CSV table of C-alpha atoms in Angstrom, one decimal:
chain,number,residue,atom,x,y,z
A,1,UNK,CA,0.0,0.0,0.0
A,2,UNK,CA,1.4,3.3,-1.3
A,3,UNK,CA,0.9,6.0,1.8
A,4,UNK,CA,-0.2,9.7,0.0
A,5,UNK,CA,2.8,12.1,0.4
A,6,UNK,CA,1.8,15.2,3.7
A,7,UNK,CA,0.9,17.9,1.9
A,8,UNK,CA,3.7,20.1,0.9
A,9,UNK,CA,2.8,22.8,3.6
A,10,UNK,CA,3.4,20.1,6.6
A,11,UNK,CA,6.9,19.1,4.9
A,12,UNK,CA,8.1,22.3,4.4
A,13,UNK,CA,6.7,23.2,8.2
A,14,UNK,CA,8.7,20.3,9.2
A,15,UNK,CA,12.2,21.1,7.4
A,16,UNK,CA,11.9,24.0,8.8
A,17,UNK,CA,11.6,22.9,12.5
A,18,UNK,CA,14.9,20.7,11.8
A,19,UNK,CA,16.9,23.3,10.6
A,20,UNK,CA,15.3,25.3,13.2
A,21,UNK,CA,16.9,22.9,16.0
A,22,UNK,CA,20.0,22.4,14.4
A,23,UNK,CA,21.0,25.8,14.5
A,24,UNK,CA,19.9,26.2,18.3
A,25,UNK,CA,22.0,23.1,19.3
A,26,UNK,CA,24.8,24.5,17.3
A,27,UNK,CA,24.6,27.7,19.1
A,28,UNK,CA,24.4,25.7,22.6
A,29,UNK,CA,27.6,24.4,21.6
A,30,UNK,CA,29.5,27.4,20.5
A,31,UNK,CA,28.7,28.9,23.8
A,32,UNK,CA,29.5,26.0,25.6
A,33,UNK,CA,32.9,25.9,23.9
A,34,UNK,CA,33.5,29.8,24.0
A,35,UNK,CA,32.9,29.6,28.2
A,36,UNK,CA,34.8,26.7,28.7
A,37,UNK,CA,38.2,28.4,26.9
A,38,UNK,CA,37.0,31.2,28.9
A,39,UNK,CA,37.2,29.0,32.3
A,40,UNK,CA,40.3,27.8,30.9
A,41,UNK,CA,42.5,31.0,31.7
A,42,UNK,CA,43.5,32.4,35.1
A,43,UNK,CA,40.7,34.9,36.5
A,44,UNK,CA,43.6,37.5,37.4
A,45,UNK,CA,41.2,40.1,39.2
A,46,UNK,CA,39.8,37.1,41.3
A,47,UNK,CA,43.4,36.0,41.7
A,48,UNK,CA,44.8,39.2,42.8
A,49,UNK,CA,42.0,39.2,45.9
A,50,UNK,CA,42.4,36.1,46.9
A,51,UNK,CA,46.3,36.4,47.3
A,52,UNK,CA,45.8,39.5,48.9
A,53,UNK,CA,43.5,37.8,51.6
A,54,UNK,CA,45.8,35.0,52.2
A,55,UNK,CA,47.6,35.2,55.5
A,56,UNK,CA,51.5,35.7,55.7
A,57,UNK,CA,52.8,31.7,55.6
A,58,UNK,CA,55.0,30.5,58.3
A,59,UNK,CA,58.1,29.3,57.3
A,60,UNK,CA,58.5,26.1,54.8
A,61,UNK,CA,61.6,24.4,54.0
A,62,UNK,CA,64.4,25.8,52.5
A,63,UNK,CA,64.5,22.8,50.0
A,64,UNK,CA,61.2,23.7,48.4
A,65,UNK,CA,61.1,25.3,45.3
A,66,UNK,CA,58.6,27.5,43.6
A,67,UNK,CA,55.9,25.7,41.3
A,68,UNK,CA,56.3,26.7,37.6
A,69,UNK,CA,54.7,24.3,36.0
A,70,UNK,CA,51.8,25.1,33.9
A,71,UNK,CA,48.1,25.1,34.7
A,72,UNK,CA,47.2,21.8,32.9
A,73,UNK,CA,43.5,22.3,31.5
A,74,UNK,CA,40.7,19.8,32.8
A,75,UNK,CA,39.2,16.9,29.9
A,76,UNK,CA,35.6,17.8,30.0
A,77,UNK,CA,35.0,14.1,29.2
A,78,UNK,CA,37.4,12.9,31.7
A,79,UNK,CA,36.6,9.4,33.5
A,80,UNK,CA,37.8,9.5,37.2
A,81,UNK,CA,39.4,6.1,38.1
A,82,UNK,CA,37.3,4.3,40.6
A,83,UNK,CA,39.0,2.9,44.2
A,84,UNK,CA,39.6,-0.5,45.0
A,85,UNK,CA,39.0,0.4,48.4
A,86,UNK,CA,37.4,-1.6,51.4
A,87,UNK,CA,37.6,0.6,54.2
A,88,UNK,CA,35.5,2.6,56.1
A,89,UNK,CA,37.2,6.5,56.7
A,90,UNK,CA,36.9,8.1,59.8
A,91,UNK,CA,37.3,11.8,60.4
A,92,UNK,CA,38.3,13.7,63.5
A,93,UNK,CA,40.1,17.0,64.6
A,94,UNK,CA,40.4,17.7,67.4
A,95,UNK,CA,41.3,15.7,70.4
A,96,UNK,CA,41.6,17.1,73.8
A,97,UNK,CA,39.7,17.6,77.2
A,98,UNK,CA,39.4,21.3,76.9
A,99,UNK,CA,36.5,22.0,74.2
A,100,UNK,CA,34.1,24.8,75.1
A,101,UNK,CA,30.5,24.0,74.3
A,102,UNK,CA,29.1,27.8,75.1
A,103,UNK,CA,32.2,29.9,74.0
A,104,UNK,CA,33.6,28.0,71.1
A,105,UNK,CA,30.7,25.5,69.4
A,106,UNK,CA,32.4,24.8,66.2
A,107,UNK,CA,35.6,23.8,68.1
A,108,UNK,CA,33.4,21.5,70.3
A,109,UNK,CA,31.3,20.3,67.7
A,110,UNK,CA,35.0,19.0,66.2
A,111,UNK,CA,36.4,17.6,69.4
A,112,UNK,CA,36.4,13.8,70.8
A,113,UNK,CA,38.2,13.5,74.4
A,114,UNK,CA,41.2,11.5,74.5
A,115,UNK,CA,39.1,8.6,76.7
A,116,UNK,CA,36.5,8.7,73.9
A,117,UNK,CA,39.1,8.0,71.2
A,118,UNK,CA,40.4,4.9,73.3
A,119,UNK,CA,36.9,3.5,73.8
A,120,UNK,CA,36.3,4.0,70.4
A,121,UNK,CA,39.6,1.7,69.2
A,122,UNK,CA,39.2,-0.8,71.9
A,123,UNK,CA,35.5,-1.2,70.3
A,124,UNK,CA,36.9,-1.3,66.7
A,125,UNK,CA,39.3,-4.5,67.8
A,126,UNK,CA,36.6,-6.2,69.4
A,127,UNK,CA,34.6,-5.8,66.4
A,128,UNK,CA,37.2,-7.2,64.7
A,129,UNK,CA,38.5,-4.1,62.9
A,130,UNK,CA,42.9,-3.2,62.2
A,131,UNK,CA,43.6,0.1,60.6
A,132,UNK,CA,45.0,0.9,57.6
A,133,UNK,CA,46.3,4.2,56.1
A,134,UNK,CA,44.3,6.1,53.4
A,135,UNK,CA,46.5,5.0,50.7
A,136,UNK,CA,46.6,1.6,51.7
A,137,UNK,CA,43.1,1.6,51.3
A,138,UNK,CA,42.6,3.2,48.1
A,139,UNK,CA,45.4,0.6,46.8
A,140,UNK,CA,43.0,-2.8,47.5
A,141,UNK,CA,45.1,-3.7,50.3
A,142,UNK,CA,42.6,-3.4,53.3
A,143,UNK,CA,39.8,-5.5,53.9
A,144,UNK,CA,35.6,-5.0,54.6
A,145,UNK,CA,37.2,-5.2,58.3
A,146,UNK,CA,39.2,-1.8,57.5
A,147,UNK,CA,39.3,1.4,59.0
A,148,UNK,CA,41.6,4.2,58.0
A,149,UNK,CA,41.0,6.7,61.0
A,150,UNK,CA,41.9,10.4,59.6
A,151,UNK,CA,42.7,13.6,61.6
A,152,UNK,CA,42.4,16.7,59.8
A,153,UNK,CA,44.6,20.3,60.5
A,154,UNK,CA,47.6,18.5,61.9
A,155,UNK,CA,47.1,19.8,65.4
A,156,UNK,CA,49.5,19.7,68.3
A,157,UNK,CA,47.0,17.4,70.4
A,158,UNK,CA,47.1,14.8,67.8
A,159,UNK,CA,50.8,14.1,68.6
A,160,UNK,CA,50.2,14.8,72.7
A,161,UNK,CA,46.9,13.3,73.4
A,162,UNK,CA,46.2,11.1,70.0
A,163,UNK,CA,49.1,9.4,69.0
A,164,UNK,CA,50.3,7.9,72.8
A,165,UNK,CA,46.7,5.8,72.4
A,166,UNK,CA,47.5,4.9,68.7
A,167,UNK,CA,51.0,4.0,69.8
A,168,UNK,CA,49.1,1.9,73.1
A,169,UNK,CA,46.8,-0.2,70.3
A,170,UNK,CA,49.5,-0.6,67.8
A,171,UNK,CA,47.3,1.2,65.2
A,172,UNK,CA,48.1,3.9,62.4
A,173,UNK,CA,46.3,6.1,61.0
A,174,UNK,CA,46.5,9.3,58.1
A,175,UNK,CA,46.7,12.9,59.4
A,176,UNK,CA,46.5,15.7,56.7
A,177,UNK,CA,48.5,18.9,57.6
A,178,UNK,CA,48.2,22.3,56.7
A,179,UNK,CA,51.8,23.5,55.9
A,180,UNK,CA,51.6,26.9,56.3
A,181,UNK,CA,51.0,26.6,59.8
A,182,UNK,CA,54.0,24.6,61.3
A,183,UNK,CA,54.0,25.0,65.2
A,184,UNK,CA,51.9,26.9,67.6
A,185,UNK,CA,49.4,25.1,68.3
A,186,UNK,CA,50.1,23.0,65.2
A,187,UNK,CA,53.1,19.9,65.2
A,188,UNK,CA,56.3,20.6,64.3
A,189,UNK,CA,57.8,19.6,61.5
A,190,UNK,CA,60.2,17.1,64.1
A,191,UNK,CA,56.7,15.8,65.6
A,192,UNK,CA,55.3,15.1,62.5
A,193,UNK,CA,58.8,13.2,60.9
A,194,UNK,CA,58.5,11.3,64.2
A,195,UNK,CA,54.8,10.2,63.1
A,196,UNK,CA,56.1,9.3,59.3
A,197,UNK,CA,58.6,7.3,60.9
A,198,UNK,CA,56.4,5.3,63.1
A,199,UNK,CA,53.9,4.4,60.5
A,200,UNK,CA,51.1,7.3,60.2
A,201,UNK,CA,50.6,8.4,56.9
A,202,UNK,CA,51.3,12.2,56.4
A,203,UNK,CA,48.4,13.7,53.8
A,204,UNK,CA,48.6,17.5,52.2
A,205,UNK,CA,45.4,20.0,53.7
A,206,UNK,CA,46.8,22.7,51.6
A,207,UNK,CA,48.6,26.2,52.5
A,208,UNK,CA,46.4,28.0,54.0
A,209,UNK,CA,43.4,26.0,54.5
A,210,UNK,CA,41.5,28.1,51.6
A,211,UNK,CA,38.0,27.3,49.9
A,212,UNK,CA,39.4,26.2,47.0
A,213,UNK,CA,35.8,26.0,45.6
A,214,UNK,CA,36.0,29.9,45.4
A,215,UNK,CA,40.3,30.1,44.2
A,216,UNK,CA,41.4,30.5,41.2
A,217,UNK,CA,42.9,27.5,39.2
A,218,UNK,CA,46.6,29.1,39.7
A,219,UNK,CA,46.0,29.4,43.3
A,220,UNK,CA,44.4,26.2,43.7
A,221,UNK,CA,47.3,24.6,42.0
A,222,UNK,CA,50.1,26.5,44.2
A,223,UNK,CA,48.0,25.7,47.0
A,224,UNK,CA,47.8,21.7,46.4
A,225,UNK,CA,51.4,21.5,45.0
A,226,UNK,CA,52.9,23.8,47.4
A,227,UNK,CA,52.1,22.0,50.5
A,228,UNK,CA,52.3,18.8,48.9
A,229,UNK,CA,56.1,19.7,48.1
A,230,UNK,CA,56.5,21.3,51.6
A,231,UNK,CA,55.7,18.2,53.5
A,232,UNK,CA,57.8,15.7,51.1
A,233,UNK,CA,60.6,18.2,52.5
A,234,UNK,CA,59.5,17.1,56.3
A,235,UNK,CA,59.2,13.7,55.9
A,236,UNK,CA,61.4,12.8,52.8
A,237,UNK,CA,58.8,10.8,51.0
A,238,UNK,CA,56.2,10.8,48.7
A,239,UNK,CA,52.8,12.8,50.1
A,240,UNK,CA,50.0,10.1,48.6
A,241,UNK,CA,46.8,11.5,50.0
A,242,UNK,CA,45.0,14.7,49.7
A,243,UNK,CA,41.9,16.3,51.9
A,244,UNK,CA,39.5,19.3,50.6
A,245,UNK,CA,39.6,22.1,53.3
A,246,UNK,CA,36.2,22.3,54.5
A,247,UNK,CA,35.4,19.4,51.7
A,248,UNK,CA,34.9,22.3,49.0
A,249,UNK,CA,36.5,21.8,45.6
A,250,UNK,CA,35.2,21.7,42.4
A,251,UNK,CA,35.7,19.7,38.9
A,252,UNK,CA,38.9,21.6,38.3
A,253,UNK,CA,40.0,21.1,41.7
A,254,UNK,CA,39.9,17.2,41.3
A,255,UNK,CA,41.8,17.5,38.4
A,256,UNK,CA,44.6,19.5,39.4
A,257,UNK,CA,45.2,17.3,42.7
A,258,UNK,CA,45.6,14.4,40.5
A,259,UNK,CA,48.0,16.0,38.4
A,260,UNK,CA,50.1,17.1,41.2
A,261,UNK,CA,50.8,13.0,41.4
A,262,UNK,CA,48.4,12.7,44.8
A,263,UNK,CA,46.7,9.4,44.3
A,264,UNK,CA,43.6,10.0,46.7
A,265,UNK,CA,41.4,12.7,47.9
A,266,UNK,CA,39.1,12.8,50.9
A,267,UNK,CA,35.8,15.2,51.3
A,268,UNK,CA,33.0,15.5,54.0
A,269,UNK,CA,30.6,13.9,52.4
A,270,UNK,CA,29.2,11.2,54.6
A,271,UNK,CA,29.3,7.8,54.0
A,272,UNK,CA,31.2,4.3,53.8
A,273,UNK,CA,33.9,4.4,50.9
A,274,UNK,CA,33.8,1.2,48.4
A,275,UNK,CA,35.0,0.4,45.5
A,276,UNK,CA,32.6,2.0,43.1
A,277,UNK,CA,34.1,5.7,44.9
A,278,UNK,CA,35.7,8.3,42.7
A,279,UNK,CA,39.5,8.0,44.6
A,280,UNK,CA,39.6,11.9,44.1
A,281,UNK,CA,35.7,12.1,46.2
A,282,UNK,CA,36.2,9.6,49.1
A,283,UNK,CA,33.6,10.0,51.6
A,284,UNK,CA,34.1,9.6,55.1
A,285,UNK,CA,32.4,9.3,58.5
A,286,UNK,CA,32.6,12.8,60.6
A,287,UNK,CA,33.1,11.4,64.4
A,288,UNK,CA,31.5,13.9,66.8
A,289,UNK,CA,31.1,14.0,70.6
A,290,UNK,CA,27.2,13.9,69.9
A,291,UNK,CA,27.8,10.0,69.0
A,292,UNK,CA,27.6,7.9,72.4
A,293,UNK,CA,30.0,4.5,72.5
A,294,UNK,CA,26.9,2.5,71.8
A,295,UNK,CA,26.0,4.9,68.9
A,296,UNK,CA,29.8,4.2,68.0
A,297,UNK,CA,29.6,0.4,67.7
A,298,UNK,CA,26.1,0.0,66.2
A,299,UNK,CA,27.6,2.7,63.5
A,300,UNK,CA,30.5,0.0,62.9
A,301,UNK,CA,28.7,-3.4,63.2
């Protein structure tokens, strides 16, 4: 059966609409193209603020050098490798007997006592649970009886009040340090060489602790390679592991940790890390004095 032809009216209606939409998607992708060589450059007026906000950095080592390395530009299409990882991530800060609820909530909010942390590993082991370090994890090697305890900042307590109970349970763990604040209130670069050497994994937490979400790419790369670079110099090894300040980033910022050669990324996001995670988007489990022991092991069964 021979089907009439539409009448001539519809088919020209109709060629039209094609044409119509190709030149629309055309456009889309012309602006796309045009912003995204556009997002390619630095931003130097947002630069200029942002360096001129940064704080004064203390002293690094003499051995590091200034980054002059191009800005590498992000694939748009780019596939993010996928962990082999088997661990669960804990995250903690502070942790000390001295937190002030009323005067100094955020502190507190980030602060587990010293007895708190020791319950919480003696649980762990009866649970059956060993720790592992970060980069362990991400590289297959732990197990879905894992844990890879992390310490953000690189405060003085974790070496004073922290790594005596580590030491006591014959457990490691990953602490990320900020290098632009060495001392004072922050370890030293000999307390955290004495970590390295007992087994703790030293991770990079930037400079200056910036939202990198809101840096530009130049700064976001001297930033990540910087204090990468600065702590190789402490502890005369490879830096593996990286952790978002705040857990803010962005597509570009993923990119340019990788290609400063860190292997692994932690955020905030909650939730237990497996091997379908982005190794560049780990999430972890933020530990808070709100979570009671019992809270603690049901959390972990």
């Amino acid at each position: 059966m021979i089907r009439p032809k539409p009448p001539a009216r519809s088919r020209a209606k109709f060629i039209r609409l094609v044409v119509f939409g190709c030149l629309a998607a055309a456009a889309v992708f012309l602006v796309s193209d045009i912003n995204y060589a556009k997002s390619g450059q630095p931003d130097l007026a947002a630069q200029s603020e942002i360096v001129a906000s940064l704080p004064t950095p203390l002293p690094t080592p003499s051995s590091v050098v200034a980054i002059s390395t191009p800005i590498a530009q992000p694939t748009p299409r780019m596939i993010r490798p996928q962990s082999k990882i088997k661990a669960h991530i804990l995250m903690y800060h502070y942790i000390n007997d001295t937190a002030d609820q009323v005067n100094d909530p955020i502190g507190y909010n980030l602060t587990i006592a010293p007895s708190m942390l020791d319950q919480q590993i003696t649980a762990l082991q009866k649970l059956g649970y060993h720790s592992i370090t970060v980069s362990d994890a991400v590289a297959g090697k732990g197990s879905n009886r894992s844990v890879a305890l992390t310490f953000d900042d690189g405060y003085e307590d974790f070496y004073t009040n922290a790594f005596p109970i580590l030491k006591q349970h014959n457990w490691i763990a990953t602490v990320y340090i900020i290098s632009g604040r060495i001392g004072d209130r922050y370890m030293t670069e000999q307390q955290i060489r004495e970590l390295h050497n007992y087994g703790i994994e030293v991770g990079a937490h930037t400079i200056h602790h910036i939202d990198l979400s809101k840096a530009s790419k130049s700064i976001q790369q001297f930033e990540i390679e910087r204090s990468k670079r600065a702590i190789e110099a402490i502890i005369d090894a490879p830096v593996k592991t990286f952790a978002y300040p705040s857990g803010k980033y962005t597509t570009d910022t993923i990119y340019l940790v990788e290609q400063a050669g860190l292997t692994s990324a932690v955020t905030t996001h909650p939730g237990i890390a497996g091997p379908l995670d982005d190794v560049y988007q780990l999430p972890r489990i933020r530990i808070s004095p709100a979570i009671t022991l019992e809270h603690f092991r049901e959390l972990m069964r």
